Coordinates of C-alpha atoms in Angstrom, one line a residue:
Chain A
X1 CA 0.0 0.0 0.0
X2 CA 3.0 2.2 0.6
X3 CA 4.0 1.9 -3.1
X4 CA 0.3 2.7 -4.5
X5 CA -0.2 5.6 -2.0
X6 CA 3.5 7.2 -2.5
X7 CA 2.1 7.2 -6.3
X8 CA -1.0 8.8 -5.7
X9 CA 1.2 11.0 -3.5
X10 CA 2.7 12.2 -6.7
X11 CA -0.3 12.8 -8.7
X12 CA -0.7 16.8 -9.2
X13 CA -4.5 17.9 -9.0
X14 CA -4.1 19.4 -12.5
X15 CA -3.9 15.4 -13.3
X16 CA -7.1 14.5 -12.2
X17 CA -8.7 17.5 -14.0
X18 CA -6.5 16.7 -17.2
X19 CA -7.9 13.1 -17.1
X20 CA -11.3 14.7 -16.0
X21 CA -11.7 16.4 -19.2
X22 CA -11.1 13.1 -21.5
X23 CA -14.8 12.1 -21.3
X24 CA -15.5 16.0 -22.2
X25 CA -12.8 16.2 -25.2
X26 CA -14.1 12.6 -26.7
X27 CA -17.6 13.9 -26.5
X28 CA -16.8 17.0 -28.8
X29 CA -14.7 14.9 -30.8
X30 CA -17.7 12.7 -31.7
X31 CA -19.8 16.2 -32.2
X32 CA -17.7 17.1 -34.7
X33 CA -16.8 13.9 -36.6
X34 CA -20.6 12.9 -36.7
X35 CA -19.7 10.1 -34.1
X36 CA -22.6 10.9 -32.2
X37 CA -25.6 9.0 -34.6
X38 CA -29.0 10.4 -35.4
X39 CA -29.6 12.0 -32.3
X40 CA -26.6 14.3 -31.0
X41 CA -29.2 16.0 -28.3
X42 CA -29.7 12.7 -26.6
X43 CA -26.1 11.8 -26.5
X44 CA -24.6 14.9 -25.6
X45 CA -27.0 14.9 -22.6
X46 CA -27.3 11.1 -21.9
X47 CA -23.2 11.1 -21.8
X48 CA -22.7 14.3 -19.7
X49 CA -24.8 12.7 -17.3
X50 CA -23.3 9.8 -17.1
X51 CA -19.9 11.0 -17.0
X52 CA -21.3 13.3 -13.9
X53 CA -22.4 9.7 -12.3
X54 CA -18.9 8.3 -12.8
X55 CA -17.3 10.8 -11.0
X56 CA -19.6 11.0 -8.1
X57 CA -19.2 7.6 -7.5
X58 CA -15.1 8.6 -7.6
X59 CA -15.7 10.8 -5.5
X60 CA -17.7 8.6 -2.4
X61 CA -14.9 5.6 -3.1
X62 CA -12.5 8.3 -1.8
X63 CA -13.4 7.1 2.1
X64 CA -14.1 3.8 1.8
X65 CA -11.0 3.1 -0.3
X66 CA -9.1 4.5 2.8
X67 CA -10.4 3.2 5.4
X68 CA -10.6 -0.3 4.0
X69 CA -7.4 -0.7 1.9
X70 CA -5.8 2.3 3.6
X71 CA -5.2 3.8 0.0
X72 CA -5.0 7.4 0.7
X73 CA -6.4 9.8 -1.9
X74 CA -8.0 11.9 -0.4
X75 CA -6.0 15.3 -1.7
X76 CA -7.7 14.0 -5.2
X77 CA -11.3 14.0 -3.6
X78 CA -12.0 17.5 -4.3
X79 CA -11.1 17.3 -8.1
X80 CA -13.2 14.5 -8.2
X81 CA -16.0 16.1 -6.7
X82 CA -15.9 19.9 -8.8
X83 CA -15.3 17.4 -11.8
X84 CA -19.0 15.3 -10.9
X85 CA -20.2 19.1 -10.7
X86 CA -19.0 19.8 -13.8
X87 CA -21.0 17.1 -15.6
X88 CA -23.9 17.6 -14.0
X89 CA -24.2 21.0 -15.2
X90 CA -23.1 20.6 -18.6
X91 CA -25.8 17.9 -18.3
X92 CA -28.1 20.3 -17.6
X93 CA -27.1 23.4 -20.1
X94 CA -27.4 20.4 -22.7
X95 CA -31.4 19.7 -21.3
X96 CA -31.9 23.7 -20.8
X97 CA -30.5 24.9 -24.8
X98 CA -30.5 21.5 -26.6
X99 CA -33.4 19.2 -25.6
X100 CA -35.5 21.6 -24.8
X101 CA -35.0 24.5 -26.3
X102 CA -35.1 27.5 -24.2
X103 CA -39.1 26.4 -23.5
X104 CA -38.9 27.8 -20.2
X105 CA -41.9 28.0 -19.2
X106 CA -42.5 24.2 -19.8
X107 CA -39.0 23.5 -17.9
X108 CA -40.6 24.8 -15.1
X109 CA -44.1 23.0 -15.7
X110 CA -42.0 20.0 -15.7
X111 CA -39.1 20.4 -13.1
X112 CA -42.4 20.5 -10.8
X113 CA -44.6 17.8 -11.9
X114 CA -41.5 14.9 -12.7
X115 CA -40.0 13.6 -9.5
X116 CA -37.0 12.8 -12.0
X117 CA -36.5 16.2 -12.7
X118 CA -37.1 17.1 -9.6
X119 CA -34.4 14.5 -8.3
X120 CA -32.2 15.8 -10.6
X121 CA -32.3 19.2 -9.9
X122 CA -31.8 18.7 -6.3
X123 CA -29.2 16.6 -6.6
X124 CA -27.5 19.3 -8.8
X125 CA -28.7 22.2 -6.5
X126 CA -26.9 20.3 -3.6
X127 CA -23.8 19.3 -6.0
X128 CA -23.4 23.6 -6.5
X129 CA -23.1 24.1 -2.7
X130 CA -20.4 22.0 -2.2
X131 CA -18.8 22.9 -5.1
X132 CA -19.1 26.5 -4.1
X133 CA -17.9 25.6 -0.5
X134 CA -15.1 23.4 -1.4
X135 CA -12.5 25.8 -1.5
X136 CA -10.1 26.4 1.6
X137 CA -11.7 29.5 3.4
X138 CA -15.0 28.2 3.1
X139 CA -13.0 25.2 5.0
X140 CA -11.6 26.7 7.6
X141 CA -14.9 29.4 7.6
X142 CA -17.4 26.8 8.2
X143 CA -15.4 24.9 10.7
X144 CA -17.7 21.6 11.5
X145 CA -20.0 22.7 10.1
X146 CA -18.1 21.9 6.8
X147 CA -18.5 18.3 7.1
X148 CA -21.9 17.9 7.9
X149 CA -22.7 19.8 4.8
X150 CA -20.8 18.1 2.5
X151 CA -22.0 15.1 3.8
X152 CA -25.2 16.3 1.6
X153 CA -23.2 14.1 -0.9
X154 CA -24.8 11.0 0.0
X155 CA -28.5 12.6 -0.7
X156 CA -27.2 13.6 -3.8
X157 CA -25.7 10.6 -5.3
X158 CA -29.0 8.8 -4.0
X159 CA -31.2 11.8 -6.1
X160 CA -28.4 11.6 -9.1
X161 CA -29.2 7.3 -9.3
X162 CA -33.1 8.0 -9.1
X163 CA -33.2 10.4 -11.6
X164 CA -31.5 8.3 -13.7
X165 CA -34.0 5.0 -13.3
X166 CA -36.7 7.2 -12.8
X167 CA -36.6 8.4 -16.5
X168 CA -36.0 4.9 -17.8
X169 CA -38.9 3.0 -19.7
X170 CA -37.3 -0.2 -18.4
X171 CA -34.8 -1.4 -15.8
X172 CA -31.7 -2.4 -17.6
X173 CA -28.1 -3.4 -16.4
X174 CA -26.0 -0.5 -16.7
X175 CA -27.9 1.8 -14.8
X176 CA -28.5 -0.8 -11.4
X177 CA -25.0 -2.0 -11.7
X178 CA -23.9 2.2 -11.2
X179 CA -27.0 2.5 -8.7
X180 CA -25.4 -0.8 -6.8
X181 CA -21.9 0.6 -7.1
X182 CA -23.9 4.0 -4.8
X183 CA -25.6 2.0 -2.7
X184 CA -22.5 -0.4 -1.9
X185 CA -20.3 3.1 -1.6
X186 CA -23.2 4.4 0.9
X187 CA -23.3 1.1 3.2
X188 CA -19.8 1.0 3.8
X189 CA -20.4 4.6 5.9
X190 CA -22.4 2.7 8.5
X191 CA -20.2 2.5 11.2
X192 CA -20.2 -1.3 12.1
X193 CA -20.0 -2.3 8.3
X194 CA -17.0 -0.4 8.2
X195 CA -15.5 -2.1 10.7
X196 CA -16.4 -5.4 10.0
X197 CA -15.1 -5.0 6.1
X198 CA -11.9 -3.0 7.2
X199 CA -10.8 -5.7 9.8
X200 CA -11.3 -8.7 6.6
X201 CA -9.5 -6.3 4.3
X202 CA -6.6 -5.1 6.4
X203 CA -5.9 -8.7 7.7
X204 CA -5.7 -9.8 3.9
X205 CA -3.9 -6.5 2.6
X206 CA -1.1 -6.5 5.5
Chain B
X1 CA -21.2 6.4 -42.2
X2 CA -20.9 10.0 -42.1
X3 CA -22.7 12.4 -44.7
X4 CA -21.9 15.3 -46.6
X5 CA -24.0 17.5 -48.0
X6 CA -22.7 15.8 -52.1
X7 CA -24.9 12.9 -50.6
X8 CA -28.0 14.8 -50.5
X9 CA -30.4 14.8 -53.1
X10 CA -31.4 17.8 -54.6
X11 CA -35.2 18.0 -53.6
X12 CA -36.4 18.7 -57.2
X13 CA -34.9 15.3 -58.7
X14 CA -35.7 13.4 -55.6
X15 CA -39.7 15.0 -56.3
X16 CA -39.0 14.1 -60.2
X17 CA -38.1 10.0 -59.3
X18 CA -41.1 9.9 -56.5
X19 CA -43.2 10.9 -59.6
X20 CA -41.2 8.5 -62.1
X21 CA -41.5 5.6 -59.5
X22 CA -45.3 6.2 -59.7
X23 CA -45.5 6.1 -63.2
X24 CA -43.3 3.2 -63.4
X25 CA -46.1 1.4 -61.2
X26 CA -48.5 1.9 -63.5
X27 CA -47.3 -0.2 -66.7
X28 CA -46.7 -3.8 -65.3
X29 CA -44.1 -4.4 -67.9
X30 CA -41.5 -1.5 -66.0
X31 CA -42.4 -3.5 -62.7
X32 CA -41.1 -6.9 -64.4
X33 CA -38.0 -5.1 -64.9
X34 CA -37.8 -3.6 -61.8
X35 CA -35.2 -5.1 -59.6
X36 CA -36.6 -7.1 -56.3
X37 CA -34.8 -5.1 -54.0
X38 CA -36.7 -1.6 -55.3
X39 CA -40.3 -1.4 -54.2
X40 CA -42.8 1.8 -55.3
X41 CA -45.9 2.6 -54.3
X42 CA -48.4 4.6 -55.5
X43 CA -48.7 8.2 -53.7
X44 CA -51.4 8.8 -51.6
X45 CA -53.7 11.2 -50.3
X46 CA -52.7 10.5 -46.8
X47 CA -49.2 11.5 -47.0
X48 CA -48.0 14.9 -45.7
X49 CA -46.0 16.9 -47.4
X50 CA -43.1 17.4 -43.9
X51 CA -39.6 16.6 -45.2
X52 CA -39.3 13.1 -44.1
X53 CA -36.1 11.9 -42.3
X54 CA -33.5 10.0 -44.1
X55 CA -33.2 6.5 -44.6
X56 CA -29.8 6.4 -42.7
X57 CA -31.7 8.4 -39.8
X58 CA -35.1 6.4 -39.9
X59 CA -32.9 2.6 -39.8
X60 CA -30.3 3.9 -37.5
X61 CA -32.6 5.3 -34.5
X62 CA -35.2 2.9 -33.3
X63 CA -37.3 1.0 -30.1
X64 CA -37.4 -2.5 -30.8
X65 CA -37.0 -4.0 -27.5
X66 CA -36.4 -7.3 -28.8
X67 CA -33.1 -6.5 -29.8
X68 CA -32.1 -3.9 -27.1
X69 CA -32.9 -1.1 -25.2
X70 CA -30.8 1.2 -27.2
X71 CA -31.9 3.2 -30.0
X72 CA -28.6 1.7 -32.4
X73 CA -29.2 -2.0 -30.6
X74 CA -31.9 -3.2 -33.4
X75 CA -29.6 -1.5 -36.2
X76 CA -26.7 -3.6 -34.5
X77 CA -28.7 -6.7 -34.2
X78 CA -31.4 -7.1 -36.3
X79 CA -30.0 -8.5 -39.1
X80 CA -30.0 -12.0 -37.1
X81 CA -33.9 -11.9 -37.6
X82 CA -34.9 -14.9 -40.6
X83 CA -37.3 -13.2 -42.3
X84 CA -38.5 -15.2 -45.4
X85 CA -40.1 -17.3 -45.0
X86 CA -42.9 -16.1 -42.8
X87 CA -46.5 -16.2 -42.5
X88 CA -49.2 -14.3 -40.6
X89 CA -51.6 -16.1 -39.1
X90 CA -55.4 -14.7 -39.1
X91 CA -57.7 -16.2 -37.0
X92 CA -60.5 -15.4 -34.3
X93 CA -63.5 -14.1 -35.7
X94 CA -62.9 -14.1 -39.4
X95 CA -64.5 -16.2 -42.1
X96 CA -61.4 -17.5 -43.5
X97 CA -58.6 -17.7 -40.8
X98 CA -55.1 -19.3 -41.8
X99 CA -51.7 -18.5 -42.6
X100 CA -51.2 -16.1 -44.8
X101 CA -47.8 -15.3 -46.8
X102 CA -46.9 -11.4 -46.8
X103 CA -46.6 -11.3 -50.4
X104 CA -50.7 -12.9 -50.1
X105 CA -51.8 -9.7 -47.6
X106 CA -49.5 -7.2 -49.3
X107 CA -48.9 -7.5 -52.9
X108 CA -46.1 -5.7 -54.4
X109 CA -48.9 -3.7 -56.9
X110 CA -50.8 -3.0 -54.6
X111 CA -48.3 -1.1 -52.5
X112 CA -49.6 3.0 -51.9
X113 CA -46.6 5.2 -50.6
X114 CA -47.4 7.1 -47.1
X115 CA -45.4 9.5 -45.6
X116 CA -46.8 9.9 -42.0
X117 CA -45.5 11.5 -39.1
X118 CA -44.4 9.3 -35.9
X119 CA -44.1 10.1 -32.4
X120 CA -42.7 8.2 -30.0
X121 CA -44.1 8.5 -26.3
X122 CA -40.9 9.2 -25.5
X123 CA -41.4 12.8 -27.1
X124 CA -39.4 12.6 -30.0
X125 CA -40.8 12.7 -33.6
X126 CA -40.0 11.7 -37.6
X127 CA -41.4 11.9 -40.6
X128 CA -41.4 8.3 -42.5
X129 CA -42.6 7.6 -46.5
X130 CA -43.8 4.0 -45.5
X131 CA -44.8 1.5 -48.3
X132 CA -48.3 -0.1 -47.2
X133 CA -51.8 -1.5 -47.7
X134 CA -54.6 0.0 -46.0
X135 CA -55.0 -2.9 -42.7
X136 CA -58.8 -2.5 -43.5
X137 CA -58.6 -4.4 -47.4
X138 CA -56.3 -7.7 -46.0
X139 CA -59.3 -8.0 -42.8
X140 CA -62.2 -7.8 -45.3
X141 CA -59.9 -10.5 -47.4
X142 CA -59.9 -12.8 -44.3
X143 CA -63.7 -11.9 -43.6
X144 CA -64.6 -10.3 -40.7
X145 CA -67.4 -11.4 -38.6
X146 CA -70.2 -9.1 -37.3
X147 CA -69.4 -9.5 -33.4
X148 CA -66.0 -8.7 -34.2
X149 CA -64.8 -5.6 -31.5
X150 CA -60.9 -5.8 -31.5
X151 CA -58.3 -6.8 -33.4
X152 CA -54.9 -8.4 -31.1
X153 CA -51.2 -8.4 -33.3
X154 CA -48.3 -10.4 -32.1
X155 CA -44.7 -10.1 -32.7
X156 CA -42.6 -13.1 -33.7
X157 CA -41.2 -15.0 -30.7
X158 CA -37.3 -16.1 -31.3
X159 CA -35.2 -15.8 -28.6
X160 CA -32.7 -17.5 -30.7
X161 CA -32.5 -14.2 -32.9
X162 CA -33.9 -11.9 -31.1
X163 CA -30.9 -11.4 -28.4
X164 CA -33.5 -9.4 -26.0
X165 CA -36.2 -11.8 -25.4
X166 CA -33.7 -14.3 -23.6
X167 CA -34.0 -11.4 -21.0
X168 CA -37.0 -10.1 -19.0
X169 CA -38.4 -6.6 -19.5
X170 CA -41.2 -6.9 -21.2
X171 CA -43.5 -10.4 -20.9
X172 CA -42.5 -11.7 -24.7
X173 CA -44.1 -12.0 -26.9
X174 CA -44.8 -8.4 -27.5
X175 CA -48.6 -8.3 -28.2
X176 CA -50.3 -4.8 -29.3
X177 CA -54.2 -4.3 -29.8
X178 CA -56.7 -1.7 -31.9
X179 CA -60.6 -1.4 -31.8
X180 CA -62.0 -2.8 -35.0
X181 CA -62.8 0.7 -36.1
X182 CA -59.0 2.2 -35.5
X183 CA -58.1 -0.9 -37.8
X184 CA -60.5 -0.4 -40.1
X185 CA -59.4 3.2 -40.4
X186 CA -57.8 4.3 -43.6
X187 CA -55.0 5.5 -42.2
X188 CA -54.0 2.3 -40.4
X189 CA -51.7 0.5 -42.3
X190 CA -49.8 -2.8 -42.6
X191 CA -46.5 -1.9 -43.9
X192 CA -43.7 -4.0 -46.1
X193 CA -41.5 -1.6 -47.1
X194 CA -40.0 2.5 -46.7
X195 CA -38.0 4.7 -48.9
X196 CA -38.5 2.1 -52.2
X197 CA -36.9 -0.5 -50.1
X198 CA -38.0 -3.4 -48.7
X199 CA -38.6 -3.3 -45.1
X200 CA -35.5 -3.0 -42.7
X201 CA -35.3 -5.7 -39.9
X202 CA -35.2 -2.7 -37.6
X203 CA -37.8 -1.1 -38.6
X204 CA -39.7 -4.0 -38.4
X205 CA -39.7 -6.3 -41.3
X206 CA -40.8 -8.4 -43.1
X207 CA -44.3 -7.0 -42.3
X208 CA -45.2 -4.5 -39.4
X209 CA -48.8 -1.9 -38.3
X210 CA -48.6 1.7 -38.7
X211 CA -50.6 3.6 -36.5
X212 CA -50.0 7.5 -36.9
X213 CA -52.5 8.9 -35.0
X214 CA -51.3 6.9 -31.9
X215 CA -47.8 7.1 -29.6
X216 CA -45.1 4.6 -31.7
X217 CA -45.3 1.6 -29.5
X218 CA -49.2 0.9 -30.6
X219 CA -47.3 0.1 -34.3
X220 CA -46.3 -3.4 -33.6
X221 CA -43.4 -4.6 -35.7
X222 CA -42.9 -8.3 -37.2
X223 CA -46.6 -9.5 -36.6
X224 CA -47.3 -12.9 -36.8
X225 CA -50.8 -13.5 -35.6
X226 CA -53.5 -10.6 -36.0
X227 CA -56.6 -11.7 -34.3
X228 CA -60.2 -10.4 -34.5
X229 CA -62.0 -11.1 -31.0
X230 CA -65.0 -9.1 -29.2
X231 CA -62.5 -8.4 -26.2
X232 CA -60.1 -5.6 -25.7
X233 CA -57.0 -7.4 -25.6
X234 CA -53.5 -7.4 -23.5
X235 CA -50.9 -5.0 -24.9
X236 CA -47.1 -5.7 -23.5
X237 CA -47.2 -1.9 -22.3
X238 CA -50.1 -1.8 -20.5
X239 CA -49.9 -4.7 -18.7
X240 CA -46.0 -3.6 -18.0
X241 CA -47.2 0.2 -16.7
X242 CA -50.8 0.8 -16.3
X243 CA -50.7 4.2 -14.8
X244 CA -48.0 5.3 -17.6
X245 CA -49.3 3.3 -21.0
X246 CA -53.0 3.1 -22.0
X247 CA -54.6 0.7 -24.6
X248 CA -55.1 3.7 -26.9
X249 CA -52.1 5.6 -26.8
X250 CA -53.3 8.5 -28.6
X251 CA -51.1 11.0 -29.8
X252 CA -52.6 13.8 -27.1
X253 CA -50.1 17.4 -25.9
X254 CA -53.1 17.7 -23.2
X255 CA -52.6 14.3 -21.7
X256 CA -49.3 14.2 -20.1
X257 CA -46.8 11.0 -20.0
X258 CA -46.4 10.7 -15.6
X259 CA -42.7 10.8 -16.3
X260 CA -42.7 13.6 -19.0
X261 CA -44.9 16.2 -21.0
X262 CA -46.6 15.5 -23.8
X263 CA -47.1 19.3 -25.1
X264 CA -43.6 19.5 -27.3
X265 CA -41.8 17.0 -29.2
X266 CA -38.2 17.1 -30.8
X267 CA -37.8 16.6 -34.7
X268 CA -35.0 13.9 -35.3
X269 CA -32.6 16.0 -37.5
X270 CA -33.5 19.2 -36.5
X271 CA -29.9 19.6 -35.6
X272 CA -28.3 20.9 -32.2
X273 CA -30.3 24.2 -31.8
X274 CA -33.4 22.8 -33.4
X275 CA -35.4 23.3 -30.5
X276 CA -39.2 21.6 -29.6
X277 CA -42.3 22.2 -32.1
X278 CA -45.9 21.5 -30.3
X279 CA -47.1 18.5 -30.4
X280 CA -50.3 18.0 -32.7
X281 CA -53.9 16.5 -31.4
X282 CA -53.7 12.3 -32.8
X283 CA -50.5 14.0 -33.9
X284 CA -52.1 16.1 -36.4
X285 CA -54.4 13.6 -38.0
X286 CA -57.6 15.2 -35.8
X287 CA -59.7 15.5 -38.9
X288 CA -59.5 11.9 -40.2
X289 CA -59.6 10.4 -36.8
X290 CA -61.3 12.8 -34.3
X291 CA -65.1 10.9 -35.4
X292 CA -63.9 7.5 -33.7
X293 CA -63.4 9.1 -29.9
X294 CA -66.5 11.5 -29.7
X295 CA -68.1 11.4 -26.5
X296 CA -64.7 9.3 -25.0
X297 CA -62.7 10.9 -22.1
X298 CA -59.7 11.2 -23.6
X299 CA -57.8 12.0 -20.2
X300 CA -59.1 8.4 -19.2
X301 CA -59.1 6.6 -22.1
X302 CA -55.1 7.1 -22.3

């Protein structure tokens, strides 16, 4: 574990956001190469909110990774974290200008009648106030108070999933597998999971 | 593939070949010497006159759950679907049920070319020159008896090529359903063919409904069994989602979807800042079909 966390160690921030932007660069790529198929509205969106998924579930492996396996990256977490941002609202400029086409007042309509919207927005509404908060002086400003609000990431992720099955005709793999992959993340926070996975993982690490 | 704009037809010459194509259906001895993988159909009353998509667009984005839950999964994978020889089965109440062979319910000369709108539930829209017969002529062929109420379609059951059905999802087969007056309606279709070709498995081949008054999922694809009974029948959808898909599925902007609004729709091909157009009432067929819900609650019959 030395080895792997002397490596992450190493890893500038500017890394993580270089990497971060891969999904982003491959997407225009496609936009402009017509690798993007009949519908480039649904793609754009459909990818920029998965890509926002990904990295939210980055972002809550952060502490489980540590306390289980004792691989420390936590100086990458909030990279991860502005990057899940990111996506989510270049997911939804894409829904605003693209899909629905500056319809505002039917945005609104629907924002308040779909609990997936709904879902969605609060997940991103919560997503903004940490990212807005996650900079050193809100830190050191907020005190304790800084952890229990960013532990609004858990409701998020959980609002993020839902929105994502919610709007789904049908139930299909890739969506419960990422869903799974949140819930797992979340379970491993409960204090005497944690401590029952940590002392089989430690014992088979060390 | 990608296109450039050398690959478009000019609109003019692509108007001049509809009408060539027309007039080559008329003389019998140009359809002899037409090649079996060309199809034309006479033009018809019913079509709009909307730009339809093109072929690359209407084969390359579709729902066809049997193959996938992804718009490019029954491009990918249809082409695993055997689809000569087949056979339709009529039966119920009809004076002369059997198995019928698509080239029996749809003759090639007998093909009328319609160029309907489609809107998918999902709020998205197209514009599609199918190559039909009206649904109403191959029922009268098979004889329809007076107590007849509904007509039942089912799609072909092959887990073997269709990858999708050896999953759950949706109860297969996928069955669908219309009163007897939607299918004797004019503008209900069976369809073997769009764009001068043959049917593409994804879209449905060899033989498939077209419904355009109603959401996309009503226009059951692959049939191999229509059957005339005096009950309303089971469609996959509405057992599936109750609350969410109704037998009739009419196109409707004042009945909302639960999950999302019904009032706009987005043109396929209308490009990045294309934007949402309203959506039409029976999706802008409300003169020909309007007559055959009057007096229905259409907030309740869904």
């Amino acid at each position: 574990m030395k080895r792997v966390n002397a490596f992450i160690g190493r890893i500038p921030e500017w890394a993580v956001w270089l990497a971060g932007s891969i999904p982003l660069a491959l997407l225009t790529y496609d936009l402009f190469n017509g690798g993007l198929g009949v519908d480039p509205v649904r793609d754009i969106e459909h990818r920029l909110g998965r890509a926002a998924l990904y990295f939210l579930i980055g972002t809550l492996a952060v502490t489980p990774a540590r306390k289980m396996f004792r691989v420390n990256a936590i100086r990458l977490r909030r990279a991860l974290g502005l990057l899940a941002f990111s996506y989510a609202f270049l997911h939804m400029l894409a829904w605003i200008f693209f899909d629905m086409g500056l319809l505002w007042q039917q945005m609104l309509g629907d924002v308040v009648k779909r609990p997936y919207l709904l879902f969605g927005m609060t997940g991103l509404v919560i997503l903004l106030a940490l990212a807005v908060t996650s900079n050193r002086a809100s830190i050191r400003r907020l005190g304790r108070n800084w952890l229990r609000l960013h532990r609004l990431i858990y409701p998020a992720a959980i609002l993020a999933c839902l929105h994502w099955l919610w709007a789904l005709k049908l139930w299909t793999g890739w969506p419960l597998i990422c869903a799974g992959a949140i819930l797992v993340l979340l379970l491993l926070r409960v204090p005497s999971i944690t401590r029952k996975v940590s002392n089989i993982s430690l014992k088979t690490v060390s | 593939m990608k296109l450039n704009w050398s690959d478009v037809t000019p609109e003019a010459i692509w108007l001049n070949r509809r009408s060539f194509m027309a007039g080559a259906a008329a003389g019998s001895a140009v359809i002899a010497a037409t090649p079996a993988f060309a199809l034309s159909g006479r033009a018809s009353a019913y079509s709009t006159d909307e730009k339809p998509n093109s072929f690359e667009e209407i084969t390359n984005y579709n729902n066809y759950y049997e193959f996938g839950f992804g718009k490019e999964d029954p491009a990918r994978y249809s082409d695993a679907l055997t689809t000569d020889p087949w056979s339709v089965e009529i039966g119920g109440l009809v004076d002369r049920p059997g198995s019928y062979g698509v080239e029996d319910l749809v003759p090639e000369n007998a093909l009328e070319e319609r160029i309907y709108r489609l809107r998918c539930v999902e709020a998205w829209s197209m514009v599609i020159p199918w190559l039909g017969v009206p649904l109403a002529g191959v029922l009268e062929k098979a004889g329809v008896q007076p107590g007849a109420k509904f007509v039942a379609f089912e799609t072909v059951y092959r887990p073997e090529e269709m990858r999708a059905q050896r999953g759950g999802g949706i109860d297969w087969p996928y069955h669908e359903g219309l009163r007897i007056d939607e299918a004797m309606h004019p503008l209900t279709i069976l369809a073997t063919g769009l764009y001068d070709k043959p049917m593409p498995n994804q879209n449905g081949a060899p033989i498939r409904l077209v419904v355009p008054w109603k959401y996309g999922f009503k226009s059951i694809k692959s049939i191999v069994k229509i059957t005339v009974t005096d009950s309303q029948p089971r469609t996959s959808w509405q057992s599936l989602q109750p609350s969410e898909y109704g037998f009739y599925a009419n196109v409707n902007p004042e009945v909302d979807h639960p999950r999302w609004s019904q009032a706009t729709e987005r043109r396929i091909g209308s490009g990045l800042l294309g934007g949402r157009q309203d959506t039409l009432m029976f999706n802008g067929y409300v003169e020909q079909v309007a007559g055959l819900y009057a007096g229905m609650d259409l907030a309740r019959n869904y």
